[in-house]
Coordinates of C-alpha atoms and ligand atoms in Angstrom, one line a residue:
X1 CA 0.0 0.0 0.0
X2 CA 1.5 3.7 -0.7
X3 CA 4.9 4.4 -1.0
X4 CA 5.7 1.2 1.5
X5 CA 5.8 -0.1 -2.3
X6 CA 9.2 1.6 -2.8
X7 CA 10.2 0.6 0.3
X8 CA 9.7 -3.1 -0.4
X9 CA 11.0 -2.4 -3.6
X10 CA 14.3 -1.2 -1.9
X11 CA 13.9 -4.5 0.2
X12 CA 13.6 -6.6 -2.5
X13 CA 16.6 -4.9 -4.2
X14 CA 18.8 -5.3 -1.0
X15 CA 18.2 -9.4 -0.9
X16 CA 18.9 -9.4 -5.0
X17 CA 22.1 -8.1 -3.8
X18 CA 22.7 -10.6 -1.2
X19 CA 21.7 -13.6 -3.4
X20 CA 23.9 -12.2 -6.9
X21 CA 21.4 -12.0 -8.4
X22 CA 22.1 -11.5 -12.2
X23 CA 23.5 -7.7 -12.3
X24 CA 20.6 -6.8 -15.0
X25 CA 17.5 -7.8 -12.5
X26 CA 19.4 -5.7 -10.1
X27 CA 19.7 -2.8 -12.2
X28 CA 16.0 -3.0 -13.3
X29 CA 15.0 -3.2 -10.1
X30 CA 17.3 -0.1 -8.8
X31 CA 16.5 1.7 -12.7
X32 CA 12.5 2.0 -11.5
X33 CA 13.4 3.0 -8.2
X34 CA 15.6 5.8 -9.3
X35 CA 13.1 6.8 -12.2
X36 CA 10.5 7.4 -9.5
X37 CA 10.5 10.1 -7.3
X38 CA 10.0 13.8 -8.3
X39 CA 11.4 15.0 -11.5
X40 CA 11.7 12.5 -14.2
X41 CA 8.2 11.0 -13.1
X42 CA 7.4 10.5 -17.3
X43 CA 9.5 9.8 -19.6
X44 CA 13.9 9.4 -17.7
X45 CA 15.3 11.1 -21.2
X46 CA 13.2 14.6 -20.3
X47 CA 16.0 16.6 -18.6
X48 CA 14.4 18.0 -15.1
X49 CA 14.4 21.1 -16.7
X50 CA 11.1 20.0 -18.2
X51 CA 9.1 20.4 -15.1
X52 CA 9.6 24.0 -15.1
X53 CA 8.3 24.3 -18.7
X54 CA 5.1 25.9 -18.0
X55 CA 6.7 28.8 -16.1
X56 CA 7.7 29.7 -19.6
X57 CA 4.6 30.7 -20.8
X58 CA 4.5 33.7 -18.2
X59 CA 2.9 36.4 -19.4
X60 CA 5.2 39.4 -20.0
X61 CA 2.4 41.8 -18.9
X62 CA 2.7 42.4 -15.3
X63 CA -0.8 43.7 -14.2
X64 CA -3.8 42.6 -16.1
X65 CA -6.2 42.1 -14.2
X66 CA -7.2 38.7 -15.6
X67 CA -10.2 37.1 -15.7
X68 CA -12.1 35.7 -12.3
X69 CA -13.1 32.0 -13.1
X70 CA -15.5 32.1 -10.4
X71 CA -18.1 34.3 -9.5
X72 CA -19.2 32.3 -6.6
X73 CA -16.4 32.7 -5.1
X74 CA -17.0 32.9 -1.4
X75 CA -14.5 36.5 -1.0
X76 CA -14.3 38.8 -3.7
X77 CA -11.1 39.6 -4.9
X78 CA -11.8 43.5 -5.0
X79 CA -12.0 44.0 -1.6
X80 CA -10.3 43.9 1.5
X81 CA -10.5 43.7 4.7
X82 CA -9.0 42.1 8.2
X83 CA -9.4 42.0 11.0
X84 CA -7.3 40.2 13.0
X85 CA -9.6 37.3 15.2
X86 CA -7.8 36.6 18.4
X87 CA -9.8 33.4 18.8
X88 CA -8.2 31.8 15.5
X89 CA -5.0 32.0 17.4
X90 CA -6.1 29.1 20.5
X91 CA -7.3 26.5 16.9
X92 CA -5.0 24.1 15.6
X93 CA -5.9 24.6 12.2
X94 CA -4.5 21.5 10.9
X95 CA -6.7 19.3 12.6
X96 CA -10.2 18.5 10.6
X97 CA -12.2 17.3 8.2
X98 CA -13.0 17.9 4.1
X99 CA -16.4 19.7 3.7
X100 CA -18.2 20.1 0.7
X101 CA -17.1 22.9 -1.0
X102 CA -20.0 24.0 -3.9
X103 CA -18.0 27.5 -4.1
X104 CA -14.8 25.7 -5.5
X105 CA -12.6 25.9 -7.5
X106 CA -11.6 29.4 -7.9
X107 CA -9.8 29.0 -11.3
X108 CA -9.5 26.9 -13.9
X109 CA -6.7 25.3 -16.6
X110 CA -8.4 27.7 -18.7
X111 CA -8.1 31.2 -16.5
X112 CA -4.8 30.0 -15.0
X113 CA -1.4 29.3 -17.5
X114 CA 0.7 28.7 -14.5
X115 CA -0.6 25.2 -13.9
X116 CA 2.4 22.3 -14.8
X117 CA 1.5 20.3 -17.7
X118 CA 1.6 16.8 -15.3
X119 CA -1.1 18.5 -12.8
X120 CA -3.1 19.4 -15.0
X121 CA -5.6 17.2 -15.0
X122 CA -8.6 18.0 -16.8
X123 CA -6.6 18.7 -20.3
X124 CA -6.1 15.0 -20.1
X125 CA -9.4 13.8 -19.7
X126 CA -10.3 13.3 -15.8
X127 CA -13.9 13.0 -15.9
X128 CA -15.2 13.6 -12.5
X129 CA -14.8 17.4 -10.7
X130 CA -15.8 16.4 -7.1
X131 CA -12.4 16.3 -6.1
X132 CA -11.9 20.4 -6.9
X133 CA -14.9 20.4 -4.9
X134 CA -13.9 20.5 -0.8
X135 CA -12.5 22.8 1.6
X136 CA -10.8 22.3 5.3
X137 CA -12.8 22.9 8.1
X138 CA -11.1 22.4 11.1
X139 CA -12.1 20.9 14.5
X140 CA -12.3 24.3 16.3
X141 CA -12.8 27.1 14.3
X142 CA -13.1 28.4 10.1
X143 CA -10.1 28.4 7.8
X144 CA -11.1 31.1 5.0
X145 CA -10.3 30.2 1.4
X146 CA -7.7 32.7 0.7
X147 CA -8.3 35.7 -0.6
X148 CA -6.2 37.2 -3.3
X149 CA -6.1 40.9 -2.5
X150 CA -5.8 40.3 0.9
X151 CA -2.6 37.7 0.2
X152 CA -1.6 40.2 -1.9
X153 CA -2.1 43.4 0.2
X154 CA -0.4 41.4 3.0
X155 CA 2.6 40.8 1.2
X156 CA 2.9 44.5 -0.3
X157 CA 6.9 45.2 -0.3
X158 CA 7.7 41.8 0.7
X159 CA 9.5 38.5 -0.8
X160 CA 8.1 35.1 -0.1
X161 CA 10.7 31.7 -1.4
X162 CA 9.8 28.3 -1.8
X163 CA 13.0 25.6 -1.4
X164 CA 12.6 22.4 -2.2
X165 CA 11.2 20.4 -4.5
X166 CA 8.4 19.4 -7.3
X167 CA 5.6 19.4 -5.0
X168 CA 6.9 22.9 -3.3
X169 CA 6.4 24.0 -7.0
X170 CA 3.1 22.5 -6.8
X171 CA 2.2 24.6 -4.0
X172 CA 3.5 27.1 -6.2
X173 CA 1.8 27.1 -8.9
X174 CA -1.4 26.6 -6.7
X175 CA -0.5 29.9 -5.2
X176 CA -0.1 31.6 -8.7
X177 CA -3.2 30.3 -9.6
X178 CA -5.4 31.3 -6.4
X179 CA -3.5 34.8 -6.9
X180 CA -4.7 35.1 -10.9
X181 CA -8.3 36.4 -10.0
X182 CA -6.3 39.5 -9.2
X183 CA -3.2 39.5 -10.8
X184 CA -0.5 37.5 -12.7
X185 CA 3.3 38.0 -11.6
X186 CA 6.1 39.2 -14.4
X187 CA 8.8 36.8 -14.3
X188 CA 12.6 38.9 -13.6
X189 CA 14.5 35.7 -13.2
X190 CA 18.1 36.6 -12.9
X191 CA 19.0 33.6 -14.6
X192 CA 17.8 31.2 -17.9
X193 CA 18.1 27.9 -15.3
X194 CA 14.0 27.2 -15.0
X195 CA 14.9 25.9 -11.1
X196 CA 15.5 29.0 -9.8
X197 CA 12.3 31.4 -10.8
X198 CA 11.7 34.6 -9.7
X199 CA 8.2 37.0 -10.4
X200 CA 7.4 40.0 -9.4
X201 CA 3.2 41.4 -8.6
X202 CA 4.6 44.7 -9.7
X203 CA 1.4 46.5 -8.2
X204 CA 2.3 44.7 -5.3
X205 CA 6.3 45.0 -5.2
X206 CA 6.0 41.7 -4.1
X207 CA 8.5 38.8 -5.1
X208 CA 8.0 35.7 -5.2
X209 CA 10.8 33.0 -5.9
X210 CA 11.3 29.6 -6.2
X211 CA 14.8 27.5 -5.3
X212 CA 15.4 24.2 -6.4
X213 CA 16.5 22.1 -3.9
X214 CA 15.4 18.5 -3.8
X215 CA 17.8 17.0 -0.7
X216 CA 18.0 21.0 0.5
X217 CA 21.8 20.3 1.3
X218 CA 24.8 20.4 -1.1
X219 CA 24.3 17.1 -3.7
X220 CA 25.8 16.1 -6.5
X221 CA 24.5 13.5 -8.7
X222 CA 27.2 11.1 -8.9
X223 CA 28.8 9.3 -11.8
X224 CA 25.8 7.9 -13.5
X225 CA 27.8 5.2 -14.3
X226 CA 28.3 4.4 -10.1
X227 CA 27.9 0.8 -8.4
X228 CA 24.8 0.3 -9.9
X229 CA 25.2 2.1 -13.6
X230 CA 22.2 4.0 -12.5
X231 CA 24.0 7.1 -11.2
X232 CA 23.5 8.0 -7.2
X233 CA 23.0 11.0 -5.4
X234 CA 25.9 12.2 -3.2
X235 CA 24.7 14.0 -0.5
X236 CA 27.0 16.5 1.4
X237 CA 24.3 16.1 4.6
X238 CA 26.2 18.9 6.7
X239 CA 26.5 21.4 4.1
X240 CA 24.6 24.5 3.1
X241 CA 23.4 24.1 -0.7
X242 CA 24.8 27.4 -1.5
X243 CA 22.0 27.6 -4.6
X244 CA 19.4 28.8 -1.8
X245 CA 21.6 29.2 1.2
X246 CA 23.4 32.7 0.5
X247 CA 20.1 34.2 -1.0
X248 CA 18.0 33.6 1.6
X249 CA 18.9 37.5 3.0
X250 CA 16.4 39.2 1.4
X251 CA 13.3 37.3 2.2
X252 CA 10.8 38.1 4.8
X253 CA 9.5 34.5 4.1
X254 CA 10.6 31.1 3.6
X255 CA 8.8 28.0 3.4
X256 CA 10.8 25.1 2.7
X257 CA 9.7 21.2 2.3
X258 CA 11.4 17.9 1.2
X259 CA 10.6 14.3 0.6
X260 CA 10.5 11.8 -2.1
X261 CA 14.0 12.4 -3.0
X262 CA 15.0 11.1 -0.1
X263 CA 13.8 7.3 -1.8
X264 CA 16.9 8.0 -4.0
X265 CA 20.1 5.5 -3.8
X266 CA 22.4 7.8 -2.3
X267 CA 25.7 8.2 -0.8
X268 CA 26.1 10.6 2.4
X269 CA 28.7 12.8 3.4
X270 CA 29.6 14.2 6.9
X271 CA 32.3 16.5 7.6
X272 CA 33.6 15.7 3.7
X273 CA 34.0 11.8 4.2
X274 CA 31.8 9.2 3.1
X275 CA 29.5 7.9 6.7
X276 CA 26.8 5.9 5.2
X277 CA 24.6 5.4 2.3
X278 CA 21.1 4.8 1.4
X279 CA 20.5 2.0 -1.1
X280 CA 23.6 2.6 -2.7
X281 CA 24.4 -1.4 -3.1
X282 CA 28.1 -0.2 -2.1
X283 CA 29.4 -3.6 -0.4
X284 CA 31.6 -1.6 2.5
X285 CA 29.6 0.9 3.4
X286 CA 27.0 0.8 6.0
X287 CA 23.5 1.4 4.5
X288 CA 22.1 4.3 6.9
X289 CA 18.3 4.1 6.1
X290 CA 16.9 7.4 4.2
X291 CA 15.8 8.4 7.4
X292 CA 19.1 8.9 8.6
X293 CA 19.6 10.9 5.3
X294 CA 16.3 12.8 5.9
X295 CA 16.6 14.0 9.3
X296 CA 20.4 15.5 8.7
X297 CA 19.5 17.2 5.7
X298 CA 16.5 19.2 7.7
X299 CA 18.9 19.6 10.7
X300 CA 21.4 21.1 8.2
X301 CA 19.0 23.4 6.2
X302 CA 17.7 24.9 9.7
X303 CA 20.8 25.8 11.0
X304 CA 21.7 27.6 7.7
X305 CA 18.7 29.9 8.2
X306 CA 18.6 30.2 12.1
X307 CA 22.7 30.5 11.9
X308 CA 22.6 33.5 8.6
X309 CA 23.4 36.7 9.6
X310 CA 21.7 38.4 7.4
X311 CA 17.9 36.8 7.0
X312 CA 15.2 38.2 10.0
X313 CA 12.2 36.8 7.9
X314 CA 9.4 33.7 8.8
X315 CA 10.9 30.2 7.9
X316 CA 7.9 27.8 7.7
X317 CA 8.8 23.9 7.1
X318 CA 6.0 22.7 5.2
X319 CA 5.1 18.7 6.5
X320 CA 5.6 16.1 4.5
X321 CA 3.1 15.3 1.8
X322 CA 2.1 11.7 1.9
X323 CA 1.4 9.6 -1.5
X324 CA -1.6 7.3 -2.0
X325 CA -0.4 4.2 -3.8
X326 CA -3.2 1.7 -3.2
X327 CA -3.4 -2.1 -5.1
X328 CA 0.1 -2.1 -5.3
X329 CA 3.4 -0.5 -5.7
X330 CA 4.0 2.7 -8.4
X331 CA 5.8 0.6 -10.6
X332 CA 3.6 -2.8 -9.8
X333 CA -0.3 -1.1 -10.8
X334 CA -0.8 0.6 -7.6
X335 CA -3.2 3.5 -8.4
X336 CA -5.3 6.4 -6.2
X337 CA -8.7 5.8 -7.6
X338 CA -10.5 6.9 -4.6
X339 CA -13.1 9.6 -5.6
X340 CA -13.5 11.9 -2.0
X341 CA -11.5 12.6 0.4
X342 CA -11.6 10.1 3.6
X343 CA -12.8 10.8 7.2
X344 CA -10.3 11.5 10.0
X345 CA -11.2 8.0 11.4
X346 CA -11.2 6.3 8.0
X347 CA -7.1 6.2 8.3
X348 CA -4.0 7.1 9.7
X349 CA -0.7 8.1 9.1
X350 CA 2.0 5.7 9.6
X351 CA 4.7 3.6 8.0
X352 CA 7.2 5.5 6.5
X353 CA 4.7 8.5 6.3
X354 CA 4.5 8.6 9.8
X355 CA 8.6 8.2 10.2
X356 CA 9.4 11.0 7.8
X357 CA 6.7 13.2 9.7
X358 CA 8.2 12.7 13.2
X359 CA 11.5 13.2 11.5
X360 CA 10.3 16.5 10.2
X361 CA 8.8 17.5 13.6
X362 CA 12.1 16.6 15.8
X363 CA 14.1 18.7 14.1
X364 CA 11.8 21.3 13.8
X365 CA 11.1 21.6 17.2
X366 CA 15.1 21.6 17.8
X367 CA 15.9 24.2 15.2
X368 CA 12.8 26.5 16.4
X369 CA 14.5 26.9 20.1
X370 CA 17.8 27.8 18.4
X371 CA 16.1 30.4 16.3
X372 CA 13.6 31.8 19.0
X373 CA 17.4 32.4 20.9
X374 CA 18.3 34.7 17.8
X375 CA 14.9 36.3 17.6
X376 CA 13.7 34.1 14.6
X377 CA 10.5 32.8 13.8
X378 CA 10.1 29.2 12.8
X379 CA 6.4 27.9 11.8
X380 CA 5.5 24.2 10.9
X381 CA 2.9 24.3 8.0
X382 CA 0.9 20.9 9.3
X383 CA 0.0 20.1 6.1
X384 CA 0.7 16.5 6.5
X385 CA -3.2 15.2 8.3
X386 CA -5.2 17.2 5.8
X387 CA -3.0 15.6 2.7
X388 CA -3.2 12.5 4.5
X389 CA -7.0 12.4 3.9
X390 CA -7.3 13.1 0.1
X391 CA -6.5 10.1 -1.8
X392 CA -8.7 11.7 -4.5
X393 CA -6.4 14.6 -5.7
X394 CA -3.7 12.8 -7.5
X395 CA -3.3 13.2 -11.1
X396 CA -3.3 9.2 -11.0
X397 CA -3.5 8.7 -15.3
X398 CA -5.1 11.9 -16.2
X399 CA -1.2 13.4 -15.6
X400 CA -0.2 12.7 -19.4
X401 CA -2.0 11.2 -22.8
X402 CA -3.1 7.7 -22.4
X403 CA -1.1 6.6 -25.4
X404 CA 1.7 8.4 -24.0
X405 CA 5.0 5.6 -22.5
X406 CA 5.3 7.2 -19.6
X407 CA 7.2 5.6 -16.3
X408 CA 5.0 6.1 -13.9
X409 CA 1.8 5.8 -15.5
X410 CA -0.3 6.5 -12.3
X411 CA 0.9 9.6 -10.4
X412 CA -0.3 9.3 -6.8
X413 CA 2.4 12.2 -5.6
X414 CA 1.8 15.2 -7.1
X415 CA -1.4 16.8 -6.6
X416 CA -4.2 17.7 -9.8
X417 CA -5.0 21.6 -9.6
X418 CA -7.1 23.0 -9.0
X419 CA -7.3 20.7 -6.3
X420 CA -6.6 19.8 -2.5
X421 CA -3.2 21.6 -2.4
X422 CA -4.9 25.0 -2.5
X423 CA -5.9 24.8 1.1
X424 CA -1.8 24.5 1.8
X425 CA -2.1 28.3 0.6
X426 CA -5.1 29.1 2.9
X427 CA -3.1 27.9 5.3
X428 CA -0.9 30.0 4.6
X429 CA -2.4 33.2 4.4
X430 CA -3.9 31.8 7.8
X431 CA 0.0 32.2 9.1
X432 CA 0.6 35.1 7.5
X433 CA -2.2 36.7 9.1
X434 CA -0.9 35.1 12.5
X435 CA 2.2 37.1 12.1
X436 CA 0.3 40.4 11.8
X437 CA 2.6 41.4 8.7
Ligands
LIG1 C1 -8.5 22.6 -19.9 O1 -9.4 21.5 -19.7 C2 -10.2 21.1 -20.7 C3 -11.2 20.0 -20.2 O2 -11.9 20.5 -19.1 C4 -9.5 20.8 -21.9 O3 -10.3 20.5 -23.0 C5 -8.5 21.9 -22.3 O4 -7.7 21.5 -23.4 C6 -7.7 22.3 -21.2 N1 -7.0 23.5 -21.5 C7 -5.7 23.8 -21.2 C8 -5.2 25.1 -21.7 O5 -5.1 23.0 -20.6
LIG2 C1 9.9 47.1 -2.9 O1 10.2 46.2 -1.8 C2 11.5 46.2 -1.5 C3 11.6 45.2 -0.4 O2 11.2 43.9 -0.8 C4 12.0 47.6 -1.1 O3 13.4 47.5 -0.8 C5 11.7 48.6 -2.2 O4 12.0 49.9 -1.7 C6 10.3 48.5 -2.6 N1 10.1 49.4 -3.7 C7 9.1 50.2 -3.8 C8 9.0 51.0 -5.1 O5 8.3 50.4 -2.9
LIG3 C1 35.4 1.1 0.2 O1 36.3 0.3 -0.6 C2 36.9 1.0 -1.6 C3 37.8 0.1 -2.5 O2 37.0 -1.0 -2.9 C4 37.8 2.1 -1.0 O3 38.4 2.9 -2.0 C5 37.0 3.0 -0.1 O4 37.8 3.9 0.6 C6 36.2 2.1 0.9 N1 35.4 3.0 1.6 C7 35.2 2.9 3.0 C8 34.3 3.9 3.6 O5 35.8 2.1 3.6
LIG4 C1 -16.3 8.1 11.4 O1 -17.1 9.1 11.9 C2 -18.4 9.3 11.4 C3 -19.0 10.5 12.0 O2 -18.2 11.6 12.0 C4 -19.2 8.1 11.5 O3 -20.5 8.2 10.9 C5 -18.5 6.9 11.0 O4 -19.2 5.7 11.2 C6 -17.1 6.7 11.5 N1 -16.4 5.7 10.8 C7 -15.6 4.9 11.4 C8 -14.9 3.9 10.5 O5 -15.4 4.9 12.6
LIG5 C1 8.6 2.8 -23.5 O1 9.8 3.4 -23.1 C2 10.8 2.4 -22.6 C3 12.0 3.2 -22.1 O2 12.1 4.4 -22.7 C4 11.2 1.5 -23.8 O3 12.1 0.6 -23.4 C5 9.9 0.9 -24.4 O4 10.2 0.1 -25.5 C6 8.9 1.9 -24.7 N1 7.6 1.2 -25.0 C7 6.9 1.6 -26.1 C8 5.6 0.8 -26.3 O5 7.1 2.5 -26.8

């Protein structure tokens, strides 16, 4: 069930090992394993760069004041106004239930050009809408669906980054989205490399950028041609990766998340010598468990924003996002079919879900003590119990043509938008607001 299907499929490649078994069984098994996870999802020969690709269709005008896809849309865009509820502050937001939502969605592929080709499910055919259809309602209190003027008259003069990997772009591109009733962004980039986009809501002076960081430390993919001819990921798990690292300066916000990659055969690094590995079928060295991997590399990117001299902004670490494999592994005919969102007592997070959470948590809670000592604010965006309940937001086939050879044919990681990962944004304004900005 889920992802445990990589894990097994780590298991099984471990005993191949052990029993020499015939190098090309091993290599197909380690092959899928690698060709899962975040970037190269379709077809291995598309370069990562591909995932960007619908960034590059920004338009160049940098305040028109696009079309509204919804008129039902519970807040209208034109107006603002807060004020701040003291009550909200005593709810845990993150804990709940999916309510109907008739008012949803709030855009469309149609009114939105920031959505990524692979999420964008209805241009390949998904048939039912249902799943657009929900909002959060937690235990204790309302969590509004975010309004763009107010997001965007919150953030006036500000600079918001996102660091990690395909699924923080998701969030992204959600965020662009839920923003396009207003406003689109202009994209300044400072550099052609689609992993490290920058806009600007010129009305707004507000920046928003995204950094590419899929282990969030220093990596390097190794020699593709390593112990297993698949290439492995060395990762340098007490090192700042510099590619986010020295920017981080100028922003007032940071939200950073990490996962899947973390599946990856890699090799790990402490203190520039070679400690451990994960998967990396390397006979003398000690295989470490990706949780090992996991935890050090969230330990590492917290101390390089508590320990910068220069960045006084928000840091929120945004919970891991569980997938929803179901009938078997990705690369066995597992599939998320599941058509609403499930109960709080319909499941529960565990397994490696769970272990990747706690991870998340520990260091969080470590890294937030250090930074309250240096008058930093650290935030955990929960998101992990609201994403846990909707099996019914993958892409699943509807991520690509049917006809189309793709790897993993049934996407049950990323998330279809519009779709469940907006509410990651309401949350967010939610925080936002918290911080009285
Ligand atoms: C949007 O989705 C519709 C189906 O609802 C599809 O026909 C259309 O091609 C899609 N448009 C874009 C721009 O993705
Ligand atoms: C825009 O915001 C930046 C900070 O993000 C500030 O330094 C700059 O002065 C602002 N520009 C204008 C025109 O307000
Ligand atoms: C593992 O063995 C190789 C030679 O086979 C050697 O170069 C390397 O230093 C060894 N690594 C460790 C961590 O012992
Ligand atoms: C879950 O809770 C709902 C009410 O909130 C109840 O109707 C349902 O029977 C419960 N399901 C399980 C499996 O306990
Ligand atoms: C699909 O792609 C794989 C790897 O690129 C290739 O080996 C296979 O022959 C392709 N299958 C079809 C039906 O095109």
């Amino acid at each position: 069930m889920k992802l445990q299907a990589v894990e097994s499929s780590s298991s099984v490649g471990k005993r191949l090992v052990l029993k020499k078994t015939p190098r090309l069984v091993l290599l197909l098994t380690v092959l899928a394993l690698i060709i899962f996870t975040l970037i190269p999802l379709y077809k291995p020969t598309i370069t990562p760069l591909f995932i960007f690709k619908a960034f590059s269709l920004t338009s160049s005008s940098s305040s028109s004041s696009s079309s509204s896809s919804s008129s039902s849309s519970p807040s209208s865009p034109s107006s603002v106004s807060y004020v701040p509820e003291s009550s909200d502050s005593e709810c845990d937001i993150f804990s709940g239930e999916w309510v109907p939502n008739p008012g949803a969605p709030y855009y469309t592929n149609t009114s939105c050009w920031a959505i990524h080709d692979h999420q964008n499910c209805m241009k390949y055919g998904r048939p039912d809408t249902d799943f657009m259809k929900w909002k959060w309602k937690p235990d204790a209190c309302e969590l509004p669906v975010l309004n763009p003027s107010l997001f965007l008259e919150l953030l006036r003069g500000k600079k918001l980054a996102f660091v990690g990997d395909s699924v923080g772009r998701n969030q992204m591109q959600s965020l662009i989205c839920l923003l396009s009733r207003v406003t689109y962004p202009e994209d300044v980039s400072y550099t052609p490399d689609e992993k490290f986009k920058r806009w600007v809501y010129k009305d707004y002076n507000f920046t928003l950028a995204t950094f590419w960081s899929p282990f969030l430390v220093r990596s390097k993919e190794a020699d593709p041609n390593g112990p297993t001819l698949t290439g492995l990921f060395n990762l340098y798990l007490d090192e700042f990766d510099e590619d986010w690292t020295t920017q981080m300066g100028e922003f007032d916000y940071v939200i950073i998340s990490a996962g899947h990659w973390f599946f990856r055969p890699s090799i790990f690094y402490e203190k520039g010598h070679i400690v451990g590995c994960h998967f990396c079928q390397v006979k003398n060295l000690t295989d470490l468990t990706k949780y090992y991997g996991y935890r050090k590399a969230f330990r590492t990117a917290l101390r390089a924003i508590y320990s910068s001299e220069s960045f006084k902004g928000v840091t929120y670490l945004r919970t891991f996002s569980p997938s929803h494999f179901e009938g078997g592994s990705w690369n066995e005919g597992g599939n998320c079919l599941r058509r609403k969102p499930f109960l709080s007592n319909e499941t529960r997070l565990d397994g490696f879900n769970l272990e990747l959470y706690m991870i998340q948590v520990e260091e969080f809670r470590a890294a937030e003590e250090k930074a309250r000592e240096r008058g930093l604010r650290f935030r955990l965006l929960d998101t992990t119990q609201a994403t846990l309940l909707r099996p019914d937001g993958h892409p699943s086939r509807y991520g690509h043509w049917p006809h189309e050879n793709v790897t993993l044919y049934n996407d049950c990681v990323h998330w279809c938008l519009p779709g469940p990962i907006d509410t990651w944004n309401d949350f967010l304004l939610h925080m936002l607001k918290m911080e009285g900005c």
